Amino acid sequence: MVFNSSIRYLDEGLRVDNVDIEAILREVGTPTYVYSLRRIRENFHRLKSAFAATNAGIHFSVKANGNLDILRVLGDVGAGFDCVSGGEIFRALKSCAKAADIVFAGVGKTRPEIAYAITSGVGWINVENLGELHHIDTIAAEVDAEPVRVALRLNPEVTAKTHPYMATGHGAAKFGLTVDVIRAVFSRQERYPHIDFAGIHMHIGSQLGDTDATLTALGKLLALIEDYPRVKTINLGGGLPVAYRFDETIPRPDRLAEELARRLRGYNVLLEPGRSIVADAGLLLAEVLYVKRQAGQTFVVVDASMAELLRPALYGAHHEVLPIRHIEGETVTTQVVGPVCESADLLGRDRQLPPLNQGDKVALMTAGAYGMTMASNYNARPRPAEVVVDGDRWWVSRRRETFDDLLRFEN
Ligand SMILES: *Cc1c(COP(=O)(O)O)cnc(C)c1O
């Protein structure tokens, strides 16, 4: 079974590029995130060439995966970064990103975060509050910065077909500014002498399976900026979908890219993909701790949980579960659960899996996006190790946390 160019399940088991997962397991144990750098580069290049006709600048959304090795690799191939907090800007800068290649977004930026972004010299601030404009203008004046390039974030009042927690562009969402508010700001630009209103931004959600909502929203955006020729940069956010199921096909980005190229001639285009660059390059390894047959069900308790991978509990998200070595036997309907004291700690519901036993290792697939970045220490669980694979080589990118790490910030 071949998942993608980097992750394959051959007779002998699961491989990431040229590395046998067993080799990683022997040295690092479980739970552990593993990422293919080769796949990440390839995903980036695929998007870059799909959107070549619009010459889109691709800013990787750091909240999908903030691992420094991954940020470095993406910086090396020419990505910029989309950051939604001061901490993410710090991470991106530590990975050697140029500040000018960073866009700073977010519904609730604090004054210190805005000051940090401006003094660091980030390329853009995406704004979605009027109060924020005031902060930006006064801080830029105080530190004598160049006019700060701002893209107002439009809330196009379009509902994307995705999980409700991943939709951000409908009228009732907390995100963005409505058309009338943006018009009012544009007509009063002189009030903000230290702001350069050069762009417009939108991001209507994540895991967007059909492009209709995006194109409808884009239509509204273009109608808005028609009257403001100074707005030459359009940032269309992220949201490109990923296949999480074996049998799922997702639309290729090419059709969307074509539509965009037709409509966006003459504009400078930015994109902020996160998931579509890292999700299918990552997996989470876990060990079977116990098998319990109870109430007519088979529970497989593994040593990964909602603390390491929150998506199933948060969104009811699906991650395929694969034994990392082939196991003989008829498949059984299995509940794959973690050890955390929450009924929501169910990583795989009703999965058809071969008979698993204590000590078997499994992989939760397509876990490279919103996995480690959402991991917590809930139940005082040390966060997992992160391993990166680059062709034949692999190394521990972030070591597993220890019990001592759990106490580090307490007196
Ligand atoms: C989360 C987010 C993204 C990335 O979304 P993906 O679905 O991972 O591509 C991009 N832009 C903004 C403003 C976001 O909040």
Coordinates of C-alpha atoms and ligand atoms in Angstrom, one line a residue:
M1 CA 0.0 0.0 0.0
V2 CA 1.4 3.4 -1.0
F3 CA 0.1 6.5 0.8
N4 CA 2.3 8.9 -1.1
S5 CA 5.7 9.3 -2.5
S6 CA 7.3 9.0 0.9
I7 CA 5.1 6.8 3.1
R8 CA 4.6 3.2 2.0
Y9 CA 3.5 0.0 3.6
L10 CA 5.5 -2.8 2.0
D11 CA 5.5 -6.5 2.9
E12 CA 7.9 -5.9 5.7
G13 CA 5.9 -3.0 7.1
L14 CA 5.8 0.7 7.2
R15 CA 8.6 2.8 5.7
V16 CA 9.1 6.6 5.6
D17 CA 11.3 7.3 2.6
N18 CA 14.3 4.9 3.0
V19 CA 13.9 4.4 6.7
D20 CA 12.3 1.4 8.4
I21 CA 10.1 2.6 11.2
E22 CA 11.5 -0.2 13.4
A23 CA 14.9 1.5 13.5
I24 CA 13.3 4.7 14.9
L25 CA 11.1 2.7 17.4
R26 CA 14.2 0.8 18.7
E27 CA 16.0 4.0 19.6
V28 CA 13.2 6.5 20.4
G29 CA 10.2 4.5 21.6
T30 CA 6.6 5.7 21.6
P31 CA 4.6 7.9 21.3
T32 CA 6.6 9.6 18.7
Y33 CA 5.9 11.9 15.7
V34 CA 7.8 11.1 12.5
Y35 CA 7.9 13.5 9.6
S36 CA 9.3 13.1 6.1
L37 CA 11.2 16.2 5.0
R38 CA 11.2 15.0 1.5
R39 CA 7.4 14.8 1.4
I40 CA 7.2 18.3 2.9
R41 CA 9.5 19.8 0.2
E42 CA 7.5 17.9 -2.5
N43 CA 4.1 19.2 -1.2
F44 CA 5.5 22.7 -1.2
H45 CA 6.8 22.4 -4.7
R46 CA 3.5 20.9 -5.9
L47 CA 1.6 23.9 -4.6
K48 CA 4.2 26.3 -5.9
S49 CA 3.9 25.0 -9.4
A50 CA 0.1 24.6 -9.3
F51 CA -0.1 28.3 -8.5
A52 CA 2.8 29.3 -10.7
A53 CA 0.5 31.2 -13.1
T54 CA -0.5 33.6 -10.3
N55 CA 3.1 33.6 -9.0
A56 CA 1.7 33.1 -5.5
G57 CA 4.0 33.7 -2.5
I58 CA 3.5 30.7 -0.2
H59 CA 3.5 31.4 3.5
F60 CA 3.4 28.2 5.5
S61 CA 1.0 28.4 8.4
V62 CA 3.2 27.7 11.4
K63 CA 0.3 26.7 13.6
A64 CA 0.0 23.5 11.6
N65 CA 3.5 22.4 12.5
G66 CA 6.1 24.6 14.3
N67 CA 8.9 22.1 14.3
L68 CA 12.2 24.0 13.7
D69 CA 13.7 21.5 11.3
I70 CA 10.5 21.7 9.2
L71 CA 10.5 25.5 9.3
R72 CA 14.1 25.5 8.2
V73 CA 13.4 23.1 5.3
L74 CA 10.5 25.2 4.1
G75 CA 12.5 28.4 4.5
D76 CA 15.2 26.8 2.3
V77 CA 12.8 26.0 -0.5
G78 CA 11.5 29.6 -0.5
A79 CA 8.4 29.6 1.8
G80 CA 7.4 32.5 3.9
F81 CA 5.5 32.0 7.1
D82 CA 2.1 32.8 8.4
C83 CA 2.2 33.4 12.2
V84 CA -0.7 33.8 14.5
S85 CA 1.1 34.8 17.7
G86 CA 4.3 36.4 19.0
G87 CA 5.5 32.9 19.9
E88 CA 5.1 31.7 16.3
I89 CA 7.0 34.8 15.0
F90 CA 9.8 33.9 17.4
R91 CA 9.9 30.3 16.2
A92 CA 9.9 31.4 12.6
L93 CA 12.8 33.9 13.2
K94 CA 14.7 31.2 15.1
S95 CA 14.4 29.0 12.1
C96 CA 16.3 31.7 10.2
A97 CA 13.3 33.1 8.4
K98 CA 13.6 36.6 7.1
A99 CA 11.2 38.9 9.0
A100 CA 10.0 40.4 5.7
D101 CA 8.8 36.9 4.7
I102 CA 6.5 36.7 7.7
V103 CA 2.8 37.6 7.8
F104 CA 1.3 38.1 11.2
A105 CA -2.4 37.2 11.6
G106 CA -4.9 36.7 14.4
V107 CA -8.1 37.8 16.0
G108 CA -6.6 39.0 19.2
K109 CA -3.1 40.3 18.9
T110 CA -1.8 41.9 22.1
R111 CA 0.0 45.2 22.1
P112 CA 3.3 43.5 23.0
E113 CA 2.9 41.1 20.2
I114 CA 2.2 43.9 17.7
A115 CA 5.2 45.8 19.0
Y116 CA 7.4 42.7 18.6
A117 CA 6.1 42.1 15.0
I118 CA 6.8 45.8 14.0
T119 CA 10.2 46.0 15.6
S120 CA 11.2 42.6 14.0
G121 CA 10.1 44.0 10.7
V122 CA 7.5 41.5 9.6
G123 CA 6.3 41.8 6.0
W124 CA 2.6 42.1 6.7
I125 CA 0.1 42.4 9.5
N126 CA -3.3 40.9 8.7
V127 CA -5.8 43.0 10.7
E128 CA -9.2 42.1 11.8
N129 CA -10.0 44.7 14.5
L130 CA -10.3 48.4 14.3
G131 CA -8.6 48.7 17.7
E132 CA -5.6 46.9 16.2
L133 CA -5.2 49.6 13.6
H134 CA -4.9 52.2 16.3
H135 CA -2.2 50.1 18.1
I136 CA -0.3 49.5 15.0
D137 CA -0.3 53.2 14.1
T138 CA 0.8 54.4 17.5
I139 CA 3.5 51.7 17.9
A140 CA 4.9 52.3 14.5
A141 CA 5.1 56.1 15.3
E142 CA 6.8 55.3 18.7
V143 CA 9.5 53.1 17.3
D144 CA 9.9 55.2 14.1
A145 CA 9.2 52.3 11.9
E146 CA 8.5 52.4 8.1
P147 CA 4.8 52.5 7.4
V148 CA 3.5 49.0 8.3
R149 CA 2.0 47.1 5.5
V150 CA -1.5 46.0 6.5
A151 CA -3.9 43.6 4.8
L152 CA -7.5 44.0 6.2
R153 CA -9.1 40.6 6.7
L154 CA -12.4 40.4 5.0
N155 CA -15.2 38.3 6.5
P156 CA -17.0 37.6 3.2
E157 CA -20.0 36.1 4.9
V158 CA -19.7 32.9 3.1
T159 CA -20.1 29.5 4.8
A160 CA -17.6 27.0 3.7
K161 CA -18.5 23.3 3.6
T162 CA -16.3 21.9 6.3
H163 CA -16.5 21.0 10.0
P164 CA -18.2 23.9 11.9
Y165 CA -15.0 24.4 14.0
M166 CA -13.0 24.8 10.8
A167 CA -15.3 27.4 9.1
T168 CA -14.2 31.0 9.6
G169 CA -15.8 33.0 6.8
H170 CA -19.5 33.1 7.7
G171 CA -21.2 36.2 9.1
A172 CA -21.5 34.9 12.6
A173 CA -17.8 34.0 12.9
K174 CA -15.5 36.0 15.1
F175 CA -13.1 36.4 12.2
G176 CA -12.4 39.3 9.9
L177 CA -14.2 42.6 9.1
T178 CA -17.3 43.0 7.1
V179 CA -17.4 44.8 3.8
D180 CA -18.9 48.0 5.2
V181 CA -16.3 48.3 8.0
I182 CA -13.5 47.8 5.5
R183 CA -14.9 50.5 3.2
A184 CA -15.2 52.8 6.2
V185 CA -11.5 52.2 7.0
F186 CA -10.3 52.7 3.5
S187 CA -12.2 56.0 3.3
R188 CA -10.4 57.2 6.4
Q189 CA -6.9 56.0 5.7
E190 CA -5.3 59.4 6.5
R191 CA -6.1 58.8 10.2
Y192 CA -3.4 56.1 10.2
P193 CA -0.3 57.8 8.8
H194 CA 2.0 54.9 9.8
I195 CA -0.1 52.3 8.0
D196 CA 0.2 51.3 4.4
F197 CA -3.2 49.8 3.4
A198 CA -1.7 47.8 0.6
G199 CA -3.5 44.5 0.9
I200 CA -6.6 42.5 1.6
H201 CA -6.8 39.1 3.3
M202 CA -9.4 36.4 3.6
H203 CA -9.3 32.8 5.1
I204 CA -12.7 31.2 5.1
G205 CA -11.7 27.9 6.7
S206 CA -9.7 24.7 6.7
Q207 CA -10.1 21.4 4.9
L208 CA -12.1 23.1 2.1
G209 CA -13.3 20.3 -0.1
D210 CA -15.1 22.3 -2.8
T211 CA -13.8 25.5 -4.3
D212 CA -17.2 27.2 -4.8
A213 CA -17.2 28.9 -1.4
T214 CA -13.7 30.2 -2.0
L215 CA -14.6 31.6 -5.4
T216 CA -17.8 33.2 -4.1
A217 CA -15.8 34.8 -1.4
L218 CA -13.2 35.9 -3.9
G219 CA -15.9 37.5 -6.0
K220 CA -16.9 39.6 -3.0
L221 CA -13.4 40.5 -2.3
L222 CA -12.7 41.6 -5.8
A223 CA -15.9 43.7 -5.9
L224 CA -14.7 45.4 -2.8
I225 CA -11.2 46.4 -3.8
E226 CA -12.2 47.5 -7.3
D227 CA -12.7 50.9 -5.8
Y228 CA -9.3 51.0 -4.1
P229 CA -6.5 50.7 -6.7
R230 CA -3.8 51.0 -4.0
V231 CA -4.7 47.5 -2.8
K232 CA -2.5 45.4 -5.0
T233 CA -1.9 42.4 -2.7
I234 CA -4.5 39.7 -2.2
N235 CA -3.8 37.1 0.5
L236 CA -6.2 34.2 0.1
G237 CA -5.3 32.3 3.3
G238 CA -5.0 28.6 3.6
G239 CA -7.6 25.8 3.7
L240 CA -6.5 23.4 0.9
P241 CA -7.8 20.0 1.8
V242 CA -6.0 16.8 2.6
A243 CA -7.2 13.1 2.2
Y244 CA -7.4 11.6 5.7
R245 CA -9.0 8.3 4.6
F246 CA -7.5 5.5 2.5
D247 CA -10.4 5.7 0.0
E248 CA -10.8 9.5 -0.1
T249 CA -9.9 11.6 -3.1
I250 CA -9.7 15.3 -2.8
P251 CA -9.8 17.9 -5.6
R252 CA -6.3 18.7 -7.0
P253 CA -5.4 22.4 -6.4
D254 CA -5.0 22.8 -10.2
R255 CA -8.6 23.8 -10.9
L256 CA -8.7 26.4 -8.1
A257 CA -5.3 27.6 -9.3
E258 CA -6.6 28.1 -12.8
E259 CA -9.7 30.0 -11.6
L260 CA -7.5 32.2 -9.5
A261 CA -5.0 32.9 -12.3
R262 CA -7.9 34.1 -14.5
R263 CA -9.3 36.4 -11.8
L264 CA -6.2 37.7 -10.2
R265 CA -4.2 39.1 -13.1
G266 CA -2.2 42.1 -12.1
Y267 CA -2.4 41.3 -8.4
N268 CA 0.3 40.2 -6.0
V269 CA -1.0 36.9 -4.6
L270 CA -0.2 35.3 -1.2
L271 CA -1.4 32.0 0.1
E272 CA -1.1 30.6 3.6
P273 CA -1.4 26.8 3.4
G274 CA -0.6 24.7 6.5
R275 CA -2.3 21.3 6.4
S276 CA -1.7 20.6 2.7
I277 CA 2.1 20.9 3.2
V278 CA 2.6 18.9 6.3
A279 CA -0.4 16.6 7.1
D280 CA 0.4 13.7 4.9
A281 CA 4.2 13.9 5.7
G282 CA 3.7 12.9 9.3
L283 CA 2.5 10.1 11.5
L284 CA 2.3 9.3 15.2
L285 CA 3.7 6.0 16.4
A286 CA 2.1 4.3 19.4
E287 CA 2.4 1.0 21.2
V288 CA -0.5 -1.3 22.1
L289 CA -0.6 -1.4 25.9
Y290 CA -3.7 -3.6 26.4
V291 CA -6.4 -5.3 24.6
K292 CA -9.7 -5.5 26.4
R293 CA -12.9 -7.3 25.2
Q294 CA -15.9 -5.8 27.0
A295 CA -19.6 -5.2 26.2
G296 CA -19.2 -6.9 22.9
Q297 CA -16.4 -4.6 21.8
T298 CA -12.7 -4.9 21.3
F299 CA -10.8 -2.0 22.9
V300 CA -7.1 -1.5 22.0
V301 CA -5.5 0.8 24.5
V302 CA -2.5 2.5 23.0
D303 CA 0.2 4.8 24.6
A304 CA -0.9 7.8 22.5
S305 CA -3.9 9.8 23.4
M306 CA -5.8 13.0 22.9
A307 CA -3.0 14.8 24.7
E308 CA -0.6 13.9 21.8
L309 CA -3.2 14.0 19.0
L310 CA -6.3 16.2 19.8
R311 CA -8.0 16.2 16.4
P312 CA -10.2 13.2 16.9
A313 CA -11.5 14.5 20.2
L314 CA -11.8 18.1 19.0
Y315 CA -13.2 17.7 15.5
G316 CA -14.2 14.0 15.3
A317 CA -11.4 13.8 12.9
H318 CA -10.4 10.6 11.2
H319 CA -6.8 9.3 11.2
E320 CA -6.2 5.9 9.7
V321 CA -4.6 3.4 12.1
L322 CA -2.0 0.9 10.7
P323 CA 0.0 -1.8 12.4
I324 CA 3.5 -1.0 11.5
R325 CA 4.3 -4.7 10.8
H326 CA 1.9 -6.9 8.9
I327 CA -0.3 -9.0 11.3
E328 CA -2.0 -12.2 10.1
G329 CA -5.6 -12.9 10.9
E330 CA -9.1 -11.8 10.2
T331 CA -9.9 -8.2 10.9
V332 CA -12.0 -7.3 13.9
T333 CA -14.0 -4.1 14.6
T334 CA -11.7 -2.3 17.0
Q335 CA -12.0 0.8 19.2
V336 CA -8.5 2.4 19.4
V337 CA -8.4 4.4 22.6
G338 CA -5.8 6.3 24.6
P339 CA -5.1 6.2 28.4
V340 CA -6.5 9.6 29.2
C341 CA -9.4 9.9 31.6
E342 CA -11.9 11.3 29.0
S343 CA -14.5 9.4 27.0
A344 CA -13.5 11.7 24.1
D345 CA -10.0 10.0 24.1
L346 CA -11.0 7.7 21.3
L347 CA -8.4 7.8 18.5
G348 CA -10.1 5.4 16.1
R349 CA -13.7 4.4 16.3
D350 CA -15.0 1.1 14.8
R351 CA -11.8 0.3 12.8
Q352 CA -11.4 -2.9 10.9
L353 CA -8.0 -4.0 12.2
P354 CA -6.1 -7.3 12.3
P355 CA -6.0 -8.9 15.8
L356 CA -3.6 -6.6 17.8
N357 CA -1.7 -7.7 20.8
Q358 CA 0.2 -6.2 23.7
G359 CA 3.4 -4.7 22.4
D360 CA 2.4 -4.3 18.8
K361 CA 3.1 -0.9 17.3
V362 CA 0.7 1.1 15.3
A363 CA 0.9 4.4 13.3
L364 CA -1.8 7.1 13.3
M365 CA -1.5 8.3 9.8
T366 CA -1.7 11.8 8.3
A367 CA -0.8 13.4 11.6
G368 CA 1.7 16.0 10.4
A369 CA -0.6 19.0 10.8
Y370 CA -2.3 20.2 14.0
G371 CA -0.8 17.2 15.8
M372 CA 2.2 18.2 17.9
T373 CA 1.2 21.9 17.8
M374 CA -2.0 20.9 19.7
A375 CA -0.3 18.5 22.0
S376 CA -0.6 19.2 25.7
N377 CA 0.6 17.9 29.1
Y378 CA -2.9 16.9 30.1
N379 CA -2.8 14.1 32.7
A380 CA 0.8 15.1 33.2
R381 CA 1.9 13.4 30.1
P382 CA 5.3 14.4 28.8
R383 CA 4.9 15.5 25.2
P384 CA 6.2 13.1 22.6
A385 CA 9.5 13.1 20.7
E386 CA 9.6 14.4 17.1
V387 CA 11.8 12.6 14.5
V388 CA 12.5 13.8 11.1
V389 CA 13.4 11.6 8.1
D390 CA 15.5 13.0 5.2
G391 CA 16.0 10.3 2.6
D392 CA 18.2 7.7 4.2
R393 CA 18.9 9.7 7.4
W394 CA 16.8 10.4 10.4
W395 CA 17.3 12.2 13.7
V396 CA 15.5 13.3 16.8
S397 CA 14.4 16.8 16.1
R398 CA 12.8 17.4 19.5
R399 CA 13.4 15.0 22.4
R400 CA 10.7 13.4 24.4
E401 CA 9.8 15.5 27.4
T402 CA 10.7 14.1 30.8
F403 CA 9.0 14.2 34.2
D404 CA 11.4 17.0 35.2
D405 CA 10.3 19.0 32.2
L406 CA 6.8 18.9 33.6
L407 CA 8.0 20.8 36.7
R408 CA 10.2 23.3 35.0
F409 CA 8.1 26.3 35.5
E410 CA 7.0 25.7 39.1
N411 CA 8.8 27.1 42.2
Ligands
LIG1 C1 -5.1 28.2 10.2 C2 -4.9 29.3 9.2 C3 -4.3 29.0 8.0 C4 -3.9 27.6 7.6 O1 -5.0 26.7 7.3 P1 -4.7 25.3 6.6 O2 -6.1 24.7 6.6 O3 -3.9 24.5 7.6 O4 -4.1 25.5 5.3 C5 -4.0 30.0 7.1 N1 -4.4 31.3 7.4 C6 -5.0 31.6 8.6 C7 -5.3 33.0 8.8 C8 -5.3 30.6 9.5 O5 -5.9 30.9 10.6

